[in-house]
Short mmCIF file of C-alpha atoms and ligand atoms in Angstrom, two decimals:
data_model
loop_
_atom_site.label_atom_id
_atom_site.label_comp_id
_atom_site.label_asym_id
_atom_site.label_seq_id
_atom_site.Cartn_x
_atom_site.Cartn_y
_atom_site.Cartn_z
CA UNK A 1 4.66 -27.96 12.92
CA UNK A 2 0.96 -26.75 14.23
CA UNK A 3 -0.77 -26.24 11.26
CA UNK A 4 -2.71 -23.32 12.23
CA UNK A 5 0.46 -21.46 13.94
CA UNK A 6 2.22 -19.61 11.00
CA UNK A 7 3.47 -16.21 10.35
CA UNK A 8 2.17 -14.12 7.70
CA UNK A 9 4.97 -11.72 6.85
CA UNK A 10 3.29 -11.37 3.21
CA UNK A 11 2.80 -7.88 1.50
CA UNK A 12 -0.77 -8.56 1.57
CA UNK A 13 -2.68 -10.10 3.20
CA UNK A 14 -1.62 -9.36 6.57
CA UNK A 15 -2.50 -11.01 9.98
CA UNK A 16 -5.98 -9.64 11.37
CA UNK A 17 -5.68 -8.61 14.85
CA UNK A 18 -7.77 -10.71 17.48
CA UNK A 19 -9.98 -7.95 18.69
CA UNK A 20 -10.44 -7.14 15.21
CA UNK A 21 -11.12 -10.66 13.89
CA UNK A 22 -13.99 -10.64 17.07
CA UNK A 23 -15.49 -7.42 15.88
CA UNK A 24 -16.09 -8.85 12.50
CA UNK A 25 -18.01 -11.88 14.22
CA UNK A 26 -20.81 -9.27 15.47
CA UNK A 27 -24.32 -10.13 14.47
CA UNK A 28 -25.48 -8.96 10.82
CA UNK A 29 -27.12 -5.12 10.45
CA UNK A 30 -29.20 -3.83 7.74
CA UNK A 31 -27.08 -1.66 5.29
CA UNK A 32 -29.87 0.48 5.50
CA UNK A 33 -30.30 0.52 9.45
CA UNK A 34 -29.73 3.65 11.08
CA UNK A 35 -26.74 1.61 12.59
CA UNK A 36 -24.97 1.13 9.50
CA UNK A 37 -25.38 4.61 9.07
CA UNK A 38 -23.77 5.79 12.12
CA UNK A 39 -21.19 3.63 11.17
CA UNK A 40 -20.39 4.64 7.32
CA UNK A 41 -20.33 8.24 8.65
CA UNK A 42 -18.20 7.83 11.08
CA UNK A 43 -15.57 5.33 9.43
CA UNK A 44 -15.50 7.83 6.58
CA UNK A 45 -14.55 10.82 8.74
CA UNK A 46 -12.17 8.91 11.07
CA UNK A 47 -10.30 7.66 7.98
CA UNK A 48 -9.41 11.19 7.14
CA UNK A 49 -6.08 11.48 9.18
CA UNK A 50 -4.50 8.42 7.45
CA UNK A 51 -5.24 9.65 4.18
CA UNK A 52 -4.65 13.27 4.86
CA UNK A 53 -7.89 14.42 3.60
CA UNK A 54 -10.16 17.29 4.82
CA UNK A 55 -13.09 15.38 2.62
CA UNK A 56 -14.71 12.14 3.94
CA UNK A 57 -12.71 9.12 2.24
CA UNK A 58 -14.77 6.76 -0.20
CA UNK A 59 -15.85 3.25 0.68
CA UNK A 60 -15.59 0.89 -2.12
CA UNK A 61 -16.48 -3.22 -1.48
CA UNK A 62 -13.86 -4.32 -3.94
CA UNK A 63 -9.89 -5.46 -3.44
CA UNK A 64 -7.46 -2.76 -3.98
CA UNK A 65 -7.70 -2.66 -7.89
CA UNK A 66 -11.18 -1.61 -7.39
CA UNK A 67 -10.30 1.44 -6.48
CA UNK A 68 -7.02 1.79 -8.82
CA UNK A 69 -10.10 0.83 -11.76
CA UNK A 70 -12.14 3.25 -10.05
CA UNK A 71 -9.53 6.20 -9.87
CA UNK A 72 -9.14 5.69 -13.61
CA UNK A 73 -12.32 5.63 -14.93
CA UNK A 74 -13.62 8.53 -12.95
CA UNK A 75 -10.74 11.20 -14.46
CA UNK A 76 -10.20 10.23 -17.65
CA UNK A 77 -11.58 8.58 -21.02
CA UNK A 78 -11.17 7.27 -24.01
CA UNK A 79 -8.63 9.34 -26.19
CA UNK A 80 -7.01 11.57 -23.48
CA UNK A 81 -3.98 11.20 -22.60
CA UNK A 82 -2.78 10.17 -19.20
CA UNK A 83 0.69 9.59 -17.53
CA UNK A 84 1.92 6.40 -15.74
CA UNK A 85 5.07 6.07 -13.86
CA UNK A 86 5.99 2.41 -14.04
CA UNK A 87 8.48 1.71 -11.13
CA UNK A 88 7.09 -1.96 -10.88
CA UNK A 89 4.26 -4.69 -11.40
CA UNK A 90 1.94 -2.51 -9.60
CA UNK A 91 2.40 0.69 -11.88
CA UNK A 92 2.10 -1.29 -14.72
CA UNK A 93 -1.40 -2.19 -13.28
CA UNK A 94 -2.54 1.01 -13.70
CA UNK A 95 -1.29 1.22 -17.27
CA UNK A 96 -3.17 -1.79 -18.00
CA UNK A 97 -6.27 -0.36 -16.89
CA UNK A 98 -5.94 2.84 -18.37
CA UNK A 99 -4.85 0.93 -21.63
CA UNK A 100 -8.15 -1.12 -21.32
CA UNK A 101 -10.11 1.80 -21.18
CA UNK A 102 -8.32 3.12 -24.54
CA UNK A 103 -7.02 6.06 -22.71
CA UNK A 104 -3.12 7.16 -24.96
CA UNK A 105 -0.92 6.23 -22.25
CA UNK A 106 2.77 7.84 -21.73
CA UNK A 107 4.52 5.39 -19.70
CA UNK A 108 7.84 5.98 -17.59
CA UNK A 109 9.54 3.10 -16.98
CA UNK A 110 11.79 3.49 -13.88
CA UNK A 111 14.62 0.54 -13.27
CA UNK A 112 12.82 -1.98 -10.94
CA UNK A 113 14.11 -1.22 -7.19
CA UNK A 114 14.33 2.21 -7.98
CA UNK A 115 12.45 4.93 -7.12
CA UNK A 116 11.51 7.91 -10.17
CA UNK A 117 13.17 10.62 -9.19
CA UNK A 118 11.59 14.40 -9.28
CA UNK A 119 13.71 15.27 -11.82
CA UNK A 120 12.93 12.64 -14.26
CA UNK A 121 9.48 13.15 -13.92
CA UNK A 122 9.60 16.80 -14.65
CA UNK A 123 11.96 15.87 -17.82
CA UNK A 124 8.60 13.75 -18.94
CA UNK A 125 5.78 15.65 -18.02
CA UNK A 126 7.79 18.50 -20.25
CA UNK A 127 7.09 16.29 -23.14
CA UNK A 128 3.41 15.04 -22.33
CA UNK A 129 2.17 18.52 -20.49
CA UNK A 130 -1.43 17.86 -22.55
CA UNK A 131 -2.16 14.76 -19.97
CA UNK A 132 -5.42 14.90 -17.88
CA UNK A 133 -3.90 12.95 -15.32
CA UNK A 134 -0.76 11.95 -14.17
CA UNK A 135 -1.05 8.28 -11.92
CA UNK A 136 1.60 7.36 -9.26
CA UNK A 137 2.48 4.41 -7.15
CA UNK A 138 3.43 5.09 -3.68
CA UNK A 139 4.66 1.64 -2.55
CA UNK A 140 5.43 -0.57 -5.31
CA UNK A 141 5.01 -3.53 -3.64
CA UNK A 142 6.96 -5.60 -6.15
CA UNK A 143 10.17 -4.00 -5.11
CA UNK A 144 9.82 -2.43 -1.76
CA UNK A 145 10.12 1.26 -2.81
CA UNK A 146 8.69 3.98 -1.52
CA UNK A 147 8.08 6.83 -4.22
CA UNK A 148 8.59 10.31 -2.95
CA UNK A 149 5.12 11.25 -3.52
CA UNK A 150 5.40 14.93 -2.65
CA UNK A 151 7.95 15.43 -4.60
CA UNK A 152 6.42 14.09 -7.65
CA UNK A 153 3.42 15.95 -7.41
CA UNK A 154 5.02 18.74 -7.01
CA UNK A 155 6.08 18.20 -10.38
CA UNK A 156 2.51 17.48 -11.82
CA UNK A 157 1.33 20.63 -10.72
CA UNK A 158 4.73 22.48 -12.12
CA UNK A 159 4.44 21.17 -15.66
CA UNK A 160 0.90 20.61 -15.88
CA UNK A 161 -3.03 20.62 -15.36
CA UNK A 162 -3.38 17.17 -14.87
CA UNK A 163 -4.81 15.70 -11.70
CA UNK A 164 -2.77 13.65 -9.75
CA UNK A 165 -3.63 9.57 -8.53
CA UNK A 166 -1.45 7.74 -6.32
CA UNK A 167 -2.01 4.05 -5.42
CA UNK A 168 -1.16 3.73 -1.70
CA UNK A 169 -2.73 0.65 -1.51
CA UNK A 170 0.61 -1.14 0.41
CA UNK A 171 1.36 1.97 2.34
CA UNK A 172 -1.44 3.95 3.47
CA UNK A 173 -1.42 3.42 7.49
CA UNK A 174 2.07 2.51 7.74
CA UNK A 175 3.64 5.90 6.56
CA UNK A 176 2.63 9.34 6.81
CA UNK A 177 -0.06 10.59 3.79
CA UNK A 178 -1.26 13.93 3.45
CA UNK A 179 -3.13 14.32 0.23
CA UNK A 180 -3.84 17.72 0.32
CA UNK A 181 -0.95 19.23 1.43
CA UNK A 182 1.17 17.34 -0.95
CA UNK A 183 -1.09 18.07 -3.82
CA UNK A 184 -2.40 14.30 -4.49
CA UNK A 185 -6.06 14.23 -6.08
CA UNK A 186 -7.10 10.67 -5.64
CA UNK A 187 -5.46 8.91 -3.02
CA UNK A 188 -6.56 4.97 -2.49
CA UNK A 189 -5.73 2.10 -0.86
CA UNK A 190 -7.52 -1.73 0.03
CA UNK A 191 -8.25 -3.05 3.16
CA UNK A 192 -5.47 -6.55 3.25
CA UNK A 193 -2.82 -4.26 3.90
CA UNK A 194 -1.47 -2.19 6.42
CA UNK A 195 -4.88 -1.76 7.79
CA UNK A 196 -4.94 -5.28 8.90
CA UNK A 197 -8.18 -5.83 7.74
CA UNK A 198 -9.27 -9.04 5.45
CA UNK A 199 -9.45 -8.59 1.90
CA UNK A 200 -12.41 -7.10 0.28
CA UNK A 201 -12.41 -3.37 0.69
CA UNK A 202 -10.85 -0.13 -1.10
CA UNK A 203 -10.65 3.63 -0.26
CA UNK A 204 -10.46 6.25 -2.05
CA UNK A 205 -9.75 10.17 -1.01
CA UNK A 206 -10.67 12.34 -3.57
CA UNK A 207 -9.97 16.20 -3.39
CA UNK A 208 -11.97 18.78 -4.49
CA UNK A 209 -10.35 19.56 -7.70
CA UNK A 210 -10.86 16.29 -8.79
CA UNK A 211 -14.46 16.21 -8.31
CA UNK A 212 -14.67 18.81 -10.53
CA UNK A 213 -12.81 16.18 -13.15
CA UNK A 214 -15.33 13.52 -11.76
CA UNK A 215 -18.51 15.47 -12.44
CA UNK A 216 -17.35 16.29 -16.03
CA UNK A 217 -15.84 13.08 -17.13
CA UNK A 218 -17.72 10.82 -19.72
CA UNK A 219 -16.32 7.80 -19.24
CA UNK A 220 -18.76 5.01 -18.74
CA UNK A 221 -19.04 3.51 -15.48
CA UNK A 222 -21.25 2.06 -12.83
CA UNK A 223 -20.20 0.18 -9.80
CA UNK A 224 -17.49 2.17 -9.60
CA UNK A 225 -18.67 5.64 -10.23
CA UNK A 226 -17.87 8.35 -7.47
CA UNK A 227 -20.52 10.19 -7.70
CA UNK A 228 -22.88 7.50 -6.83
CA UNK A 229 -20.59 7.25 -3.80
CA UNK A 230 -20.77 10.26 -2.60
CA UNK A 231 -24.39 10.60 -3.18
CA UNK A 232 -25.03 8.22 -0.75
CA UNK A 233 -22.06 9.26 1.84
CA UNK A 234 -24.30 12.59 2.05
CA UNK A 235 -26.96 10.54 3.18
CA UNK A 236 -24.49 8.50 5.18
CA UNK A 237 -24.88 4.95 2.85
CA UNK A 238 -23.58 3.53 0.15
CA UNK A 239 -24.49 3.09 -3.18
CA UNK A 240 -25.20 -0.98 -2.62
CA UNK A 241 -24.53 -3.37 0.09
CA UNK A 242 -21.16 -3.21 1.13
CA UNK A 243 -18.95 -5.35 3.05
CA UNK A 244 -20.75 -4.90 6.55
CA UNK A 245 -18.45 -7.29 8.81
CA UNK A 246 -15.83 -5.54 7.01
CA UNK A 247 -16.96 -2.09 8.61
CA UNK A 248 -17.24 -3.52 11.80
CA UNK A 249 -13.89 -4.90 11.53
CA UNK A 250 -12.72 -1.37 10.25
CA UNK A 251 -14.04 0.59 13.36
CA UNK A 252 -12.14 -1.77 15.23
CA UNK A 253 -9.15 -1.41 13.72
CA UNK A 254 -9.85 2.59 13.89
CA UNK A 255 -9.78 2.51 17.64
CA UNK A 256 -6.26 0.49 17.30
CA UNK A 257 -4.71 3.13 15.60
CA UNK A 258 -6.07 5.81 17.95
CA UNK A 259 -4.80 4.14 20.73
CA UNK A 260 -1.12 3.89 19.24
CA UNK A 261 -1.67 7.37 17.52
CA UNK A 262 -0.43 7.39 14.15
CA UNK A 263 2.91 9.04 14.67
CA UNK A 264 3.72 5.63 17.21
CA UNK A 265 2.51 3.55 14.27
CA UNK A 266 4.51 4.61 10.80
CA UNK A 267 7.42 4.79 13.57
CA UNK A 268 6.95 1.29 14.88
CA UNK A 269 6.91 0.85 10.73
CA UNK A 270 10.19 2.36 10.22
CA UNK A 271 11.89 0.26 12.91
CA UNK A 272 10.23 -2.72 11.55
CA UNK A 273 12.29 -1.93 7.86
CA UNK A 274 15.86 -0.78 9.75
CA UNK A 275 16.01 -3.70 11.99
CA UNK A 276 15.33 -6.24 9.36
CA UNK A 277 17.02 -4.58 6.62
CA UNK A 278 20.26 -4.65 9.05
CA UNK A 279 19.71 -8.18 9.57
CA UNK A 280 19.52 -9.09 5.31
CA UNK A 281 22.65 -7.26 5.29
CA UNK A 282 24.60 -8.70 8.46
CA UNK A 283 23.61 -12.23 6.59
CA UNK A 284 25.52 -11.04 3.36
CA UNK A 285 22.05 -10.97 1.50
CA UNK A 286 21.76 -8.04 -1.41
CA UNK A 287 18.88 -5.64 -0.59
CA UNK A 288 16.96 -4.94 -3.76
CA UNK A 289 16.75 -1.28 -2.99
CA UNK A 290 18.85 1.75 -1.66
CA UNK A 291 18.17 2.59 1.79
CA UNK A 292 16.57 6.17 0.80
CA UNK A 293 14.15 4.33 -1.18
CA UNK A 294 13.04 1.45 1.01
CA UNK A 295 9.71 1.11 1.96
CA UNK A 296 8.62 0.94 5.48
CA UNK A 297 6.61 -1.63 4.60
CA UNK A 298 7.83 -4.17 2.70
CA UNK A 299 11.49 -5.53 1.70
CA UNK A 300 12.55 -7.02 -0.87
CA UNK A 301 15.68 -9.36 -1.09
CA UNK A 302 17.71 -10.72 -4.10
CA UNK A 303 18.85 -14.47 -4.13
CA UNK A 304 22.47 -16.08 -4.23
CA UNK A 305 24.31 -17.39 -7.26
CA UNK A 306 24.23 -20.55 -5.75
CA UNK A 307 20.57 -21.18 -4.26
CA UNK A 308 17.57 -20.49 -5.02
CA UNK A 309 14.83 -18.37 -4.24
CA UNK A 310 11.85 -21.00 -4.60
CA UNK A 311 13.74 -22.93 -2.10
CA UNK A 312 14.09 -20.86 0.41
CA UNK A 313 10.33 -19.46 0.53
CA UNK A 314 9.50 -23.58 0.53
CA UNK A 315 11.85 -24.35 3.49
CA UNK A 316 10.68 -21.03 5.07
CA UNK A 317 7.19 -22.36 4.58
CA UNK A 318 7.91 -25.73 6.28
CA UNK A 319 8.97 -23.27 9.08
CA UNK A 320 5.93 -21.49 9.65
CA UNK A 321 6.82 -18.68 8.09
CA UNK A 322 5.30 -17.05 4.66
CA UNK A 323 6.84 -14.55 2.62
CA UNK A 324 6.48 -13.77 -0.62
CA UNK A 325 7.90 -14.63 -4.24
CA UNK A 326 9.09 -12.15 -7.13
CA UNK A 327 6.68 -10.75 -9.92
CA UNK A 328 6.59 -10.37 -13.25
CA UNK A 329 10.58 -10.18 -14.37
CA UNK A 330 11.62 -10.59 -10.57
CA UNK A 331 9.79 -14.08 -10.36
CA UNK A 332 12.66 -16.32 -8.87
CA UNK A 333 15.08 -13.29 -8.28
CA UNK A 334 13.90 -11.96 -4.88
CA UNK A 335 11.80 -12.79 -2.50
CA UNK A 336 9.82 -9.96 -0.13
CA UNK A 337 8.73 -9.69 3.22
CA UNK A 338 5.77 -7.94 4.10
CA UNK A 339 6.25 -5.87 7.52
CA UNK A 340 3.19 -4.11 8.02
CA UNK A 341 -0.52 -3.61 9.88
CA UNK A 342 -0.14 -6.03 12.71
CA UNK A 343 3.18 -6.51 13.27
CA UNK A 344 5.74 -5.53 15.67
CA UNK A 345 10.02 -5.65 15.43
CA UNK A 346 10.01 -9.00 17.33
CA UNK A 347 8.29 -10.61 14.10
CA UNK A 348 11.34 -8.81 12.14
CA UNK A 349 13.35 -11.23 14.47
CA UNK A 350 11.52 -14.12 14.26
CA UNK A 351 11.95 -13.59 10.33
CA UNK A 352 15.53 -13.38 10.51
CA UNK A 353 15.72 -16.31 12.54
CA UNK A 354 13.91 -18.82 10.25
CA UNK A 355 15.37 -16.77 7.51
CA UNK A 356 18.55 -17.73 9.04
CA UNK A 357 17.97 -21.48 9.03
CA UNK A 358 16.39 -21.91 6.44
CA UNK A 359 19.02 -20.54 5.04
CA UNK A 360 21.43 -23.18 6.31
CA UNK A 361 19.25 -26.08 5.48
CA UNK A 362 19.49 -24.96 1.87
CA UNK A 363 23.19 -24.44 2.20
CA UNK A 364 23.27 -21.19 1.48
CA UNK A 365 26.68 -19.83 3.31
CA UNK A 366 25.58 -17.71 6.21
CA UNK A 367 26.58 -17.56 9.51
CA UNK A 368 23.89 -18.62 12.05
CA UNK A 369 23.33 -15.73 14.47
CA UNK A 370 25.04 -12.53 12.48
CA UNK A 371 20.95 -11.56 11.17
CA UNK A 372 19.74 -11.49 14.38
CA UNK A 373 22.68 -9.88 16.51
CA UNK A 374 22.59 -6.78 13.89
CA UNK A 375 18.94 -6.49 13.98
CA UNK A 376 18.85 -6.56 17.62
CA UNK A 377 21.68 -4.03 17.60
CA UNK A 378 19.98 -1.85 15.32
CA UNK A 379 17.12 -2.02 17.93
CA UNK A 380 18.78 -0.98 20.73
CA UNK A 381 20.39 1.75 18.95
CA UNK A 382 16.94 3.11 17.78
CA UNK A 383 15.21 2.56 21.54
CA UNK A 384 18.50 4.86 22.90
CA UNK A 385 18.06 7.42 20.07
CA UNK A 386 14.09 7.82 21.55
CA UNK A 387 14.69 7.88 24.74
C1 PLP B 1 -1.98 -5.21 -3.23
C2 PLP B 1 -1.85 -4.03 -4.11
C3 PLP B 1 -2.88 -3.62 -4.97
C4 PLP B 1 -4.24 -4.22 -5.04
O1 PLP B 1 -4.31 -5.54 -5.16
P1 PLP B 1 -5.67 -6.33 -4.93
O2 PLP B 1 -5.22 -7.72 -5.07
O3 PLP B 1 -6.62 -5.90 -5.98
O4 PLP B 1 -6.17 -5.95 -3.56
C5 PLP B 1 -2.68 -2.49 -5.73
N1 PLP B 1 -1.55 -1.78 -5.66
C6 PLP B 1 -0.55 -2.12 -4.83
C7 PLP B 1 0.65 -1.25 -4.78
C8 PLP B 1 -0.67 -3.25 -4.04
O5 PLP B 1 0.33 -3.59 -3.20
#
């Protein structure tokens, strides 16, 4: 196999788009160059459909727990009390930090592969309605579920005063987000995801009620502290040198998603899931989650009784193709595939198809063909519906 010729259908990173990777090659600027201005202002106000925001979004140069860190330490502090719901690796990420930073931390465990229902999270909140904040996880990336976010914080503001902080980071610009409709506070997400962008930066939208929470909280911080940010957005900079090439890189992919318009994009998303998720399930393979709770962006599949998961992500490796392993308890029980930023349903198929002999060369019992004659089926049933 060419070495260089893979396929990265990982929930992070992504493949970087050509005209994107070119952008980032553009000569070096002075962070504090008029130029760079021009550019922070206007990458913070374009970002503001994608997050839903009427404020400018936050640029952090960090990976996505930068801003999940960052989220935390700017609402709350030592003592308070804050909320977590736990559906996954990712939401117990945030408890971590907020546990790290001594904050009392209610957690709600949800059953891995499932989302937390409204319901549930109105039963809890009725028991912990003195929490400052209450922090959500849109995509949790270890299982493929998409929380209903506007349902939840629905909820928050039912039962309580607490602000509410939703990780997008593995969602936001491959599904619809609108912070301040739905009621979301903080909304952030990293660059190495469905923004097809390299790693190294996070976003954060913050709405105006949570300012207020920002100004007044005294937890210490310094890199990450907001208000620094937006300081320097007024004067349209940042606090230090950010990740430049980055920027460039980010205008780029800006224009992208312009061109497609965002309604063409979280719907090329939502193919993407259907038509592979009818594939899994034409090869016989259990889908981790319910179809009202999958993800547009990334899927996550159980393993047979009688092969194993490690071996299939090697052989599927020797193919060209990467996907990811399980974490935390789902280590060696499922394997995902990331489906989102730069990708199209023709990379569903070509997943399928090494899926599909890989498969076989593990001896796995599937029938060669049945993946990709479902998920092509499934694709010409959607392109009918549209047209
Ligand atoms: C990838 C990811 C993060 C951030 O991870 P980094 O490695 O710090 O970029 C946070 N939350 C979710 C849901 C993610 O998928």
């Amino acid at each position: 196999m060419q070495k260089e010729k893979y396929r990265l259908q990982l929930p992070g990173p992504t493949p970087v788009p050509p005209r994107v990777q070119l952008a980032m090659s553009r000569p070096m600027i002075g962070h504090r160059d008029p130029d760079c201005a021009q550019l922070v202002q206007d990458l913070s106000e374009r970002l503001r459909p994608i997050f839903g925001t009427p404020n400018p979004v936050l640029l952090l140069t960090g990976s996505g727990t930068s801003a999940l860190e960052a989220a935390a330490a700017n609402t709350v502090s030592e003592g308070e009390e804050a909320a977590v719901v736990v559906s996954g690796a990712f939401g117990d990420r945030f408890a971590q930090i907020l546990d790290s930073m001594q904050v009392k931390v209610h957690r709600l465990d949800i059953e891995w592969g499932k989302a937390c229902r409204p319901e549930e999270l109105a039963d809890f909140l009725k028991q912990h309605s003195r929490v400052k904040a209450v922090f959500l996880t849109f995509c949790e990336t270890s299982t493929g579920v998409l929380n209903p976010i506007p349902e939840l914080a629905r909820e928050v503001r039912e039962h309580t005063e607490a602000l509410t902080i939703v990780d997008g980071v593995s969602c936001i610009g491959g599904t619809p987000a609108k912070a301040e409709e739905w009621g979301v506070d903080i909304l952030v997400t990293g660059s190495q995801k469905a923004l097809m962008l390299p790693p190294g930066l996070a976003f954060a939208a913050v709405s105006d009620r949570a300012w207020k929470r920002v100004e007044a909280n005294t937890h210490p911080r310094y890199y990450l502290d907001f208000r620094q940010y937006r300081k320097s957005l007024e004067k349209a900079n940042t606090p230090n040198t950010p990740a430049v090439s980055l920027f460039f890189g980010l205008e780029e992919v800006l224009n992208m998603l312009e061109e497609e318009g965002l309604e063409n994009v979280y719907a090329r998303h939502r193919l993407m899931r259907d038509i592979l998720r009818k594939g899994i399930e034409a090869l016989g393979l259990p889908l981790l989650t319910e179809n009202r709770d999958a993800s547009p962006t990334v899927t996550a599949v159980k393993g047979g009784a009688d092969w194993s998961v490690e071996d299939l992500r090697k052989e599927l490796r020797q193919l060209g193709v990467r996907v990811a392993g399980g974490q935390q308890r789902l280590k060696g029980k499922v394997f995902r595939i990331g489906h989102m930023g730069y990708a199209d349903p023709l990379d569903m198929l070509s997943t399928l198809s090494a899926l599909e002999v890989a498969l076989k060369r593990i001896g796995a019992p599937v029938e060669t063909g049945a993946g990709m004659k479902a998920a092509e089926e499934e694709w010409i049933r959607v392109s009918r519906v549209n047209h």
